[in-house]
PDB file of C-alpha atoms in Angstrom:
ATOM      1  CA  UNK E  20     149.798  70.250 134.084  1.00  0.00           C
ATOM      2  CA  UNK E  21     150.677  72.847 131.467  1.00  0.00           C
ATOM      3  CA  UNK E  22     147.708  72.511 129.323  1.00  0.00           C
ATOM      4  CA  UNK E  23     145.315  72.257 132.779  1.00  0.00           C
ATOM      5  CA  UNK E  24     146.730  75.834 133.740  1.00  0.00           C
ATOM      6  CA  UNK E  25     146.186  77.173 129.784  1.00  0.00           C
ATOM      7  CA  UNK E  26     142.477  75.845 130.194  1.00  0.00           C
ATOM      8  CA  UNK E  27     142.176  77.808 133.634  1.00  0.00           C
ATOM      9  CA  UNK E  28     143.340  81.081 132.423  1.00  0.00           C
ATOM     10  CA  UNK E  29     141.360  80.889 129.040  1.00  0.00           C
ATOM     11  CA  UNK E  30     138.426  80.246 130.967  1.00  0.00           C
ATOM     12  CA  UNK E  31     139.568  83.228 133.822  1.00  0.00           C
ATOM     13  CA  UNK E  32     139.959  85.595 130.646  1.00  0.00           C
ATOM     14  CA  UNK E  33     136.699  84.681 128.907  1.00  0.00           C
ATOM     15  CA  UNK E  34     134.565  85.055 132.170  1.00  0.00           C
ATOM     16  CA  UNK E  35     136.712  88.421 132.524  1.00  0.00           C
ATOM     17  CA  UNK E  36     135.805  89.524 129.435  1.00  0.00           C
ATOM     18  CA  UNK E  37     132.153  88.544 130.210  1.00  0.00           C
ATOM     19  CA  UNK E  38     131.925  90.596 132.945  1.00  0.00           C
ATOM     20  CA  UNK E  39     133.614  93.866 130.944  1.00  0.00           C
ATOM     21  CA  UNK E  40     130.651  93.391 128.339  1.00  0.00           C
ATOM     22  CA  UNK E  41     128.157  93.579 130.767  1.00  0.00           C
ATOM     23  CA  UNK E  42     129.476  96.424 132.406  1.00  0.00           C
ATOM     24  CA  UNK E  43     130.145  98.494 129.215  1.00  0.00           C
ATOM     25  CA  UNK E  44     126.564  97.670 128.358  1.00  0.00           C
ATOM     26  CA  UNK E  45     125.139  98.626 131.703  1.00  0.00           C
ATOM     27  CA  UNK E  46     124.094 102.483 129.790  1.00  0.00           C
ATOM     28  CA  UNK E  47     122.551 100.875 126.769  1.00  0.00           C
ATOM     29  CA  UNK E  48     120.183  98.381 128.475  1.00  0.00           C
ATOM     30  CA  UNK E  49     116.821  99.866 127.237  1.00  0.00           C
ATOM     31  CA  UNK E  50     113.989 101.408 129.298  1.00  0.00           C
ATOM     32  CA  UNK E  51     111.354  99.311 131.081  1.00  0.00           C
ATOM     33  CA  UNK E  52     108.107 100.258 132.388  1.00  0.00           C
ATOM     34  CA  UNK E  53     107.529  99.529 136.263  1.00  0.00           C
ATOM     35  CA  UNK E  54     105.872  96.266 135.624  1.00  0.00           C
ATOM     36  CA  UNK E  55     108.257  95.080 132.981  1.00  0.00           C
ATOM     37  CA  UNK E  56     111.246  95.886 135.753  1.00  0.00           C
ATOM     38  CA  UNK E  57     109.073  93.667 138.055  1.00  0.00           C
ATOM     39  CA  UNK E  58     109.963  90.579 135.726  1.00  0.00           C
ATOM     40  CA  UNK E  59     113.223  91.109 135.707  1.00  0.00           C
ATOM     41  CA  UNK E  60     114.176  91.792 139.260  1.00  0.00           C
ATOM     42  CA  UNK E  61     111.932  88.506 139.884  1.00  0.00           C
ATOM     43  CA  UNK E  62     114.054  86.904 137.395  1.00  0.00           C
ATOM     44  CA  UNK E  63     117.244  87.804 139.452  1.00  0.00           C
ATOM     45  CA  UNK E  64     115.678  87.463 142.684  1.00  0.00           C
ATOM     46  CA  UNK E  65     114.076  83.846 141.907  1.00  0.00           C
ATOM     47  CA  UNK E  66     114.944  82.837 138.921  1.00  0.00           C
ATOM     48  CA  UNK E  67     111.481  82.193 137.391  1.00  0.00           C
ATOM     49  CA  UNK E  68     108.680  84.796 136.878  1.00  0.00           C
ATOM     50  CA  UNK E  69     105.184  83.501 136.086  1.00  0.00           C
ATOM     51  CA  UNK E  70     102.642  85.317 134.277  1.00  0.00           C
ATOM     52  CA  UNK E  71      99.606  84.740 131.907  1.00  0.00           C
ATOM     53  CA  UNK E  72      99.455  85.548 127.948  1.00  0.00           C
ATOM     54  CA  UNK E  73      96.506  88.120 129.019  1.00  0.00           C
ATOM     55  CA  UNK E  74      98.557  89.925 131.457  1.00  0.00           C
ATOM     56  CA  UNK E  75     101.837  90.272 129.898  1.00  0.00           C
ATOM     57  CA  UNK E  76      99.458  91.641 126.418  1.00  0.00           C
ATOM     58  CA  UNK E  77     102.043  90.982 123.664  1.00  0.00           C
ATOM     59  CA  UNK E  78     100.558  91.595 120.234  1.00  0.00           C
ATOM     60  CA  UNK E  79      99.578  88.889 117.900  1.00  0.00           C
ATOM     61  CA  UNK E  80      99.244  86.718 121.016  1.00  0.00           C
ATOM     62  CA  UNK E  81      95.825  85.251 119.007  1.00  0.00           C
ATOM     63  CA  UNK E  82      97.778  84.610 116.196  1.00  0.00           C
ATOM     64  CA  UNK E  83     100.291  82.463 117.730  1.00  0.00           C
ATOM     65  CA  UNK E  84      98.104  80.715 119.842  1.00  0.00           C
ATOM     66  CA  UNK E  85      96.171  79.699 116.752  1.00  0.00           C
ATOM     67  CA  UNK E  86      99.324  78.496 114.778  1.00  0.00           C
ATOM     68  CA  UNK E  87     100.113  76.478 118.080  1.00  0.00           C
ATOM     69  CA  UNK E  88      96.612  74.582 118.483  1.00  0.00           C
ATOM     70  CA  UNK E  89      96.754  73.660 114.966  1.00  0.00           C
ATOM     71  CA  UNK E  90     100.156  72.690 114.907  1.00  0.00           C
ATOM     72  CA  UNK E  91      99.482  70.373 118.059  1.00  0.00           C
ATOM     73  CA  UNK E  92      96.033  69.015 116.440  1.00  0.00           C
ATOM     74  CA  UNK E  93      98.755  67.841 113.730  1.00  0.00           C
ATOM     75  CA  UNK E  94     100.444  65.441 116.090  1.00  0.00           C
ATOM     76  CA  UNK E  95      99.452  61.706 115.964  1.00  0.00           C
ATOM     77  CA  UNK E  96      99.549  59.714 119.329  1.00  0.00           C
ATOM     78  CA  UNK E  97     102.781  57.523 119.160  1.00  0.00           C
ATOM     79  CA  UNK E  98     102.632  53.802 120.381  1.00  0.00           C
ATOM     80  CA  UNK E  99     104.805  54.698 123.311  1.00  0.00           C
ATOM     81  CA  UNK E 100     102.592  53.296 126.330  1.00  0.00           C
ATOM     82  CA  UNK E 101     104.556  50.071 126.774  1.00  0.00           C
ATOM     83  CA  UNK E 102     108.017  52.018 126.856  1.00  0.00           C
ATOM     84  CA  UNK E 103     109.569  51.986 130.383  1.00  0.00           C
ATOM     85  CA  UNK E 104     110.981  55.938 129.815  1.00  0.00           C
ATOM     86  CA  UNK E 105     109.048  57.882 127.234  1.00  0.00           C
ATOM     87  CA  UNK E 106     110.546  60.421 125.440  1.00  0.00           C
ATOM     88  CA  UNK E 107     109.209  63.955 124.628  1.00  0.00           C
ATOM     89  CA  UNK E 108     107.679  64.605 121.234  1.00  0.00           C
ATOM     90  CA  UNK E 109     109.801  67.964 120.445  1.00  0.00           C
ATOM     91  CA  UNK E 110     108.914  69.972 117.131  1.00  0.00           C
ATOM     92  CA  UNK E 111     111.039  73.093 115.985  1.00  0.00           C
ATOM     93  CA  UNK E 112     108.016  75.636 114.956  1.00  0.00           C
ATOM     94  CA  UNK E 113     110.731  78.851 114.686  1.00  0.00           C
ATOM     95  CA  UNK E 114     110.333  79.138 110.760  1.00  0.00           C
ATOM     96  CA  UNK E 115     106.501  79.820 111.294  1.00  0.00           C
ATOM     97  CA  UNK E 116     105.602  83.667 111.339  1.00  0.00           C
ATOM     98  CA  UNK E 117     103.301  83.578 113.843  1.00  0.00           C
ATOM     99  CA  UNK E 118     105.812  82.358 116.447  1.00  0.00           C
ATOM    100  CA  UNK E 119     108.656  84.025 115.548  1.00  0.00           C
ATOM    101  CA  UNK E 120     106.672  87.830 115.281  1.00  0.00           C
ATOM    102  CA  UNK E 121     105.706  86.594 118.928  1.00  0.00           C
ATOM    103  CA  UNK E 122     108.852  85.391 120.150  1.00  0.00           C
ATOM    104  CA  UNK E 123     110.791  88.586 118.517  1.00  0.00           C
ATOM    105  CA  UNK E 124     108.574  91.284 119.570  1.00  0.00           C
ATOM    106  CA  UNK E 125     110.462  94.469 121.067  1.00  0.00           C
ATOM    107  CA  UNK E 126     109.196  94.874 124.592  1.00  0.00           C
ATOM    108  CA  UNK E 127     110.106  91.017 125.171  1.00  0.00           C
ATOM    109  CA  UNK E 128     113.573  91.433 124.010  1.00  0.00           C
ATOM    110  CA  UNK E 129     113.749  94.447 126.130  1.00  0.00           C
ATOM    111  CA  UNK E 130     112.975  92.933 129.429  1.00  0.00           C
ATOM    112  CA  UNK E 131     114.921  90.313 128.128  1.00  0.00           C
ATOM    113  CA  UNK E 132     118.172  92.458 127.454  1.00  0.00           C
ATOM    114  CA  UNK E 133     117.278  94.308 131.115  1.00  0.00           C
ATOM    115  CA  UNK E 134     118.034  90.218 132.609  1.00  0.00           C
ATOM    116  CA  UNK E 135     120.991  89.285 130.343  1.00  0.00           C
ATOM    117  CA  UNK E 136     122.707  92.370 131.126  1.00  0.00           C
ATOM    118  CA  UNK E 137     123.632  92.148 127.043  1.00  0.00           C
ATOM    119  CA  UNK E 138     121.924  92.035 123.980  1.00  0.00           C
ATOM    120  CA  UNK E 139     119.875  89.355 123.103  1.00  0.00           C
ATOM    121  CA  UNK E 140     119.679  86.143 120.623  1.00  0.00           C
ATOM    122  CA  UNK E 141     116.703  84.898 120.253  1.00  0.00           C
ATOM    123  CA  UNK E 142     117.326  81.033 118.742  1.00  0.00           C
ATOM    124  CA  UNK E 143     114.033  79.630 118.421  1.00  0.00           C
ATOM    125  CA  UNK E 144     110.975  77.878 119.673  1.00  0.00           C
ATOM    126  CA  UNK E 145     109.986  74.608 119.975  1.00  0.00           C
ATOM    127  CA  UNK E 146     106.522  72.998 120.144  1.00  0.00           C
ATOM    128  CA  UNK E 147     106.833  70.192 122.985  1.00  0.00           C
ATOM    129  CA  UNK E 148     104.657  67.348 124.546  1.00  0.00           C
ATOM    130  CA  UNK E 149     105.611  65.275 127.335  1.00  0.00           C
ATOM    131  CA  UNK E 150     104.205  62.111 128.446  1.00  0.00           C
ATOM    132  CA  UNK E 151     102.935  60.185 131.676  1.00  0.00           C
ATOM    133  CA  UNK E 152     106.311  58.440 132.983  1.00  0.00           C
ATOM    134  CA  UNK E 153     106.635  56.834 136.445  1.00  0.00           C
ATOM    135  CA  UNK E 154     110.089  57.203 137.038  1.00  0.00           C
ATOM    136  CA  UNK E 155     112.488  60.364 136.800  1.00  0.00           C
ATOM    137  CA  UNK E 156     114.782  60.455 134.227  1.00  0.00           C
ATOM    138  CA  UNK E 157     116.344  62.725 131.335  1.00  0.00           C
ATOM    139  CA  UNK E 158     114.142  66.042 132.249  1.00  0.00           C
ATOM    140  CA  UNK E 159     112.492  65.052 134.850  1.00  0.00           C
ATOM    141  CA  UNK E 160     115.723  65.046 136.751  1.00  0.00           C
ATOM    142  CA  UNK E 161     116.810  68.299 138.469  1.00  0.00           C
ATOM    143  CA  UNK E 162     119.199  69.992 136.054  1.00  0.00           C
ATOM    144  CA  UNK E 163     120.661  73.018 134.631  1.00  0.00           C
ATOM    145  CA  UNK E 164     120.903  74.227 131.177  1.00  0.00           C
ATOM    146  CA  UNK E 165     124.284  75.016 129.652  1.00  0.00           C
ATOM    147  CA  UNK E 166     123.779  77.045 126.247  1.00  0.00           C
ATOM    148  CA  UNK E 167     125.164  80.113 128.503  1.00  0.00           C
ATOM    149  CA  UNK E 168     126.192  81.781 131.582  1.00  0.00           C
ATOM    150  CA  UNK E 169     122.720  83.065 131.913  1.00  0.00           C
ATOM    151  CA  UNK E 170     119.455  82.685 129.531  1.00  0.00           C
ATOM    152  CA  UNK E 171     115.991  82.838 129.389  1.00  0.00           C
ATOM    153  CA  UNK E 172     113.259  80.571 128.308  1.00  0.00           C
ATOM    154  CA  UNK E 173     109.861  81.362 128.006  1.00  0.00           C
ATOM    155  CA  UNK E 174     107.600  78.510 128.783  1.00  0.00           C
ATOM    156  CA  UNK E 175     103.373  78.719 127.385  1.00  0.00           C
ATOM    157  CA  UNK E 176     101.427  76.380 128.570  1.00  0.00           C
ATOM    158  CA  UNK E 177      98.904  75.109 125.903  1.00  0.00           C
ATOM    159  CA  UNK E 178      96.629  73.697 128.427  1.00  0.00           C
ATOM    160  CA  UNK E 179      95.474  73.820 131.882  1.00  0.00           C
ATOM    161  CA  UNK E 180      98.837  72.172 133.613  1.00  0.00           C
ATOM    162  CA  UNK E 181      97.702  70.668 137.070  1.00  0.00           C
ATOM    163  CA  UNK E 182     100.093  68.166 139.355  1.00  0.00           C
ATOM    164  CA  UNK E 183      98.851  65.644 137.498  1.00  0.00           C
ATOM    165  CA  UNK E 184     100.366  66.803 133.956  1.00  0.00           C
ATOM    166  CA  UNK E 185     103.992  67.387 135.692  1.00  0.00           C
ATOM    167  CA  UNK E 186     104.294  71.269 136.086  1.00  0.00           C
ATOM    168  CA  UNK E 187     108.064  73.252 135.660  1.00  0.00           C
ATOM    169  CA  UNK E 188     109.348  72.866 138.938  1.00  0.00           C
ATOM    170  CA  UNK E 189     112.413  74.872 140.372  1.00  0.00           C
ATOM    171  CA  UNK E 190     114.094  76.368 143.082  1.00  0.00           C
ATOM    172  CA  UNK E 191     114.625  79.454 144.139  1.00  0.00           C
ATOM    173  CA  UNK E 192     118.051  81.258 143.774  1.00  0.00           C
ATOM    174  CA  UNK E 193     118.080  82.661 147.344  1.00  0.00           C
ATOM    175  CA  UNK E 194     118.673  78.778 147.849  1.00  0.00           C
ATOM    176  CA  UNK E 195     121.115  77.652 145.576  1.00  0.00           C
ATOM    177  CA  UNK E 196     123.286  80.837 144.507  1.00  0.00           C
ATOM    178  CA  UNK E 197     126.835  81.513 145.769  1.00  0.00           C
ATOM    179  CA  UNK E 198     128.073  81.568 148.184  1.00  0.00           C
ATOM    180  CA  UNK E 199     125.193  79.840 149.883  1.00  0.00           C
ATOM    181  CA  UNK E 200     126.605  76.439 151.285  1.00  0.00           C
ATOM    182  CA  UNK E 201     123.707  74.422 149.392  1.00  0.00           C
ATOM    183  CA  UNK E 202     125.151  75.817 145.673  1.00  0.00           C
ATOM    184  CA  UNK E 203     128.475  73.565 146.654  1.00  0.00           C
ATOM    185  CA  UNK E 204     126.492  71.049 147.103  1.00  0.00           C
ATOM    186  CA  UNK E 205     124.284  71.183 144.576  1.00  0.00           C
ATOM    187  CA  UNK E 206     126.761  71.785 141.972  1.00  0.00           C
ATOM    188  CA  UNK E 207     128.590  68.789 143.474  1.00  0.00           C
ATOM    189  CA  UNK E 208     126.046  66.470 142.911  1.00  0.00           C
ATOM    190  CA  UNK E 209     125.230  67.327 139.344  1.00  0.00           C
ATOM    191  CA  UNK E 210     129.483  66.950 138.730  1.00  0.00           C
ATOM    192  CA  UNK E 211     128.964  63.568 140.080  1.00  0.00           C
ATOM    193  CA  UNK E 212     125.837  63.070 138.195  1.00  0.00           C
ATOM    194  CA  UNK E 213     128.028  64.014 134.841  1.00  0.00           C
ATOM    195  CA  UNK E 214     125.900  66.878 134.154  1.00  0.00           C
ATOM    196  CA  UNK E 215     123.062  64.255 133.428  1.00  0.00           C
ATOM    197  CA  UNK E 216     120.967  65.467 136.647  1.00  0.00           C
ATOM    198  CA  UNK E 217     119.640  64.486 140.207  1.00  0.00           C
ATOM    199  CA  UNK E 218     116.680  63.367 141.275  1.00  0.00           C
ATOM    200  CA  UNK E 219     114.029  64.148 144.164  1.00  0.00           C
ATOM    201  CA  UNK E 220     115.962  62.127 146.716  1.00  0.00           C
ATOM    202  CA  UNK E 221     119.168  63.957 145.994  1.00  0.00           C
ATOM    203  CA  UNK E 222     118.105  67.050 146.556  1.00  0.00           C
ATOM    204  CA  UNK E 223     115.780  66.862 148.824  1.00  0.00           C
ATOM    205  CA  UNK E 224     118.488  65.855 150.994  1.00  0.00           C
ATOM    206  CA  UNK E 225     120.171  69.383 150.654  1.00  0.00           C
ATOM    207  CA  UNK E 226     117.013  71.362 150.113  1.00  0.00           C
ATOM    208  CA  UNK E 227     113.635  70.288 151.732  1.00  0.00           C
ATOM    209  CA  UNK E 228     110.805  70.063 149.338  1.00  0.00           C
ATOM    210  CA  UNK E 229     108.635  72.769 151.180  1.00  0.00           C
ATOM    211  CA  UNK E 230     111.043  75.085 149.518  1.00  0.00           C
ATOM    212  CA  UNK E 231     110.044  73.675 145.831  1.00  0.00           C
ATOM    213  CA  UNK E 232     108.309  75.967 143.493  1.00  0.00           C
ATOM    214  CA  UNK E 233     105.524  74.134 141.121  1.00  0.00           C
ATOM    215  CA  UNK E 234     104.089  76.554 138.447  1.00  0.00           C
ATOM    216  CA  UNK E 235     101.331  74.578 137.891  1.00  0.00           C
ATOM    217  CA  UNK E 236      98.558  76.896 136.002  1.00  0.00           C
ATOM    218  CA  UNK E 237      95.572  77.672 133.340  1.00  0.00           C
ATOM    219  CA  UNK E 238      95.894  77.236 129.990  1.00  0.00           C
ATOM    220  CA  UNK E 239      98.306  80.568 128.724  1.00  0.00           C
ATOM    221  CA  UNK E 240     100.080  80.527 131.898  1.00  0.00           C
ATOM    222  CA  UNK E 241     103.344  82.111 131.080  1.00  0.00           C
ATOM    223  CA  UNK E 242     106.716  81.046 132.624  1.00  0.00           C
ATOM    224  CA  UNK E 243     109.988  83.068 132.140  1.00  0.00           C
ATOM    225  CA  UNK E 244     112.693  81.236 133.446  1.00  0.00           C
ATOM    226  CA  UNK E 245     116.783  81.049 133.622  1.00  0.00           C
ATOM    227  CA  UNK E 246     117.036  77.362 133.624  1.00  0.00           C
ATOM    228  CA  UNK E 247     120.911  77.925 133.434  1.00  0.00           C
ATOM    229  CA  UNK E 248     121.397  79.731 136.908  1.00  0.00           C
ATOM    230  CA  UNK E 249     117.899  78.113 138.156  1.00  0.00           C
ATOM    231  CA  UNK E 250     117.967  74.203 139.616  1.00  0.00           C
ATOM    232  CA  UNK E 251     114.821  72.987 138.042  1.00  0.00           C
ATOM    233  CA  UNK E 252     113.208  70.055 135.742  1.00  0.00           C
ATOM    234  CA  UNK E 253     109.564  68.714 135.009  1.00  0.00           C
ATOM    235  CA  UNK E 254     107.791  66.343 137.610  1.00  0.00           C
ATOM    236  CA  UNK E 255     106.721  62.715 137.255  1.00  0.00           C
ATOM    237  CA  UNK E 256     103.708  62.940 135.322  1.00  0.00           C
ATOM    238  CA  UNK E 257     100.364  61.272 134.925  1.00  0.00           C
ATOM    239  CA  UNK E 258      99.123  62.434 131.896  1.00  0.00           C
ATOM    240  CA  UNK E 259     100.754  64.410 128.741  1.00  0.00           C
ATOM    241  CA  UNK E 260     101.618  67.933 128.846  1.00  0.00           C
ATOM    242  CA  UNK E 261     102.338  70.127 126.137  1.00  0.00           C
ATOM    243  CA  UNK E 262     103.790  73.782 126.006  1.00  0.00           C
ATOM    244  CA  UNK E 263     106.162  76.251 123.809  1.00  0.00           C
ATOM    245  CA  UNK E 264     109.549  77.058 124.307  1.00  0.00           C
ATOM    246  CA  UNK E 265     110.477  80.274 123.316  1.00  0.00           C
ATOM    247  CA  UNK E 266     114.658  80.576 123.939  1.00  0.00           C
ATOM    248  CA  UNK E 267     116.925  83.598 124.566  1.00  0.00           C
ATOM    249  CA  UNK E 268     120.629  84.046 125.778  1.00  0.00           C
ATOM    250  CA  UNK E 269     123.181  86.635 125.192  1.00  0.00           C
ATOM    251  CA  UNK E 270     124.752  87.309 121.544  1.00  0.00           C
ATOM    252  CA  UNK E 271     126.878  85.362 120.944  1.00  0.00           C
ATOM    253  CA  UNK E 272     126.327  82.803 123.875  1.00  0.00           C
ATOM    254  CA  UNK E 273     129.353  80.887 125.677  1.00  0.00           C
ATOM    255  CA  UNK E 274     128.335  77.353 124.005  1.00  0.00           C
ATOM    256  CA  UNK E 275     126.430  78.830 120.096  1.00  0.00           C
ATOM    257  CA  UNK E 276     126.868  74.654 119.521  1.00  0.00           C
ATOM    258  CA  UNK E 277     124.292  73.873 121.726  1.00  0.00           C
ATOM    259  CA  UNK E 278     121.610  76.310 120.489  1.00  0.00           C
ATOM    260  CA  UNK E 279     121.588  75.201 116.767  1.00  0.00           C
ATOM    261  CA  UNK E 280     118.745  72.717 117.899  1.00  0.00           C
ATOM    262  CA  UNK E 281     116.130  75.401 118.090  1.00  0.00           C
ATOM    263  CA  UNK E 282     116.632  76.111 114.397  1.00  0.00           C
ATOM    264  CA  UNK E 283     118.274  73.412 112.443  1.00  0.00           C
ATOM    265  CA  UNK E 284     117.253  69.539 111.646  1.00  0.00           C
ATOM    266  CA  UNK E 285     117.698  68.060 115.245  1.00  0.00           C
ATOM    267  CA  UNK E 286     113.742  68.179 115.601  1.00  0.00           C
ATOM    268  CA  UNK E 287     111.631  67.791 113.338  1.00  0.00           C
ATOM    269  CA  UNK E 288     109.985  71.133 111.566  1.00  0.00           C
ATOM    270  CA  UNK E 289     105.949  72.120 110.424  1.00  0.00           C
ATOM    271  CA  UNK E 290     106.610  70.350 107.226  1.00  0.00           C
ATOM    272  CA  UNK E 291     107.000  66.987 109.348  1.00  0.00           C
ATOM    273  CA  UNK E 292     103.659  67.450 110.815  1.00  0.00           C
ATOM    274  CA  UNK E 293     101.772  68.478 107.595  1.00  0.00           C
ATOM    275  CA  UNK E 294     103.000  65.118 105.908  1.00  0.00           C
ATOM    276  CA  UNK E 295     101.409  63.005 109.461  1.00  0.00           C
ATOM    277  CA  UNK E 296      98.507  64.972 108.855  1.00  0.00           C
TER     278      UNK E 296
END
């Protein structure tokens, strides 16, 4: 009972001192142009803002575009069509230049910063392809991320992503954030779930599907996305689909354990790729 009330208040004082950060910060959060606020008051508003590489007009877009073809062109097919739940192929690409300059460039960590309410660490980016499965599990089940009380991920797609190729799917925050009666729910389903996630059935039972956003889209369709404070997952798919995932929560974040994966040996790195070429 003791050490269940010591837990409570440690976790009272942290989120306390959370909150204190943010608001001491409020006068340092850097200057936006109109169309950069846009992002992030979509971000609060919806949780997910989707835009293309041409509009948003980052420099050394080309560049990184380039490393990722070629780093994809490097990836042999794996003899995974008689598997009954096919894994993602998931390559850790943040020691490259090219998509680090990207992924670090100013005006993205400032709209960035502007959402987090704090400054930013950017962790890393991973090079990802997902395959045709017929039944939801792992990502494909509606989840939420848990690096940090709030983050961002920035999602390219590297190809034209149709229905067919299983699209980011989410919904929006008007429907699922407190103290909205469906958050309760939701949040007691994916307690029940173990944190694992839920799948169409589920939550199409609190939240009809009418209400689901698919960002399906051209190839350098952008997606920014909280996937911490945003129910979401990838749909059953049909054929592959691959993308980057840039990702970006406050410094420090709440769990730092769970975002070593975008930098360290968990995945493997370019090197892997030039010895299967």
């Amino acid at each position: 009972m003791l050490n269940t009330l010591k837990g409570k208040m440690a976790t009272l004082n942290s989120e306390l001192a959370y909150r204190m950060r943010i608001w001491q910060h409020r006068t340092k959060l850097p200057t936006l142009e109109s169309g950069d606020r846009l992002i992030v008051e979509t971000l609060k508003r919806e949780g997910a803002y989707v835009t293309t590489l041409a509009d948003l007009g980052l420099p050394s877009t080309q560049e990184m575009l380039q490393a990722a073809y070629q780093q994809l062109s490097r990836i042999s097919d794996v003899p995974n069509s008689h598997l009954n739940e096919r894994l993602p192929q998931i390559y850790t690409v943040t020691d490259l230049a090219e998509f680090y300059q990207w992924g670090s460039n100013n005006r993205l960590l400032k709209i960035i910063e502007n959402y987090l309410g704090l400054p930013v660490a950017f962790h890393g980016v991973h090079l990802r392809k997902d395959f045709p499965n017929e039944h939801q599990f792992g990502t494909l089940l509606w989840h939420k991320d848990s690096e940090d009380r709030k983050m961002v991920k920035v999602i390219i797609y590297l190809h034209d992503v149709e229905k067919k190729h299983g699209p980011f799917e989410y919904i929006p925050l008007s429907l699922t954030s407190y103290p909205h009666l469906n958050s309760y729910r939701i949040d007691h389903k994916l307690r029940q779930s173990g944190y694992l996630g839920i799948n169409d059935e589920q939550v199409e039972k609190i939240i009809p599907k009418s209400a689901w956003k698919s960002c399906t889209g051209s190839a350098g369709t952008v997606l920014l996305a909280d996937p911490r404070t945003a129910l979401h997952h990838g749909t059953i798919r049909t054929e592959a689909r691959s993308a980057l995932f840039f990702v970006y929560t406050t410094n420090p974040p709440k769990r730092p354990e769970l975002c070593t994966q975008y930098w360290d040996d968990t995945f493997p790195k370019p090197e892997m790729l030039q010895e299967i070429a």
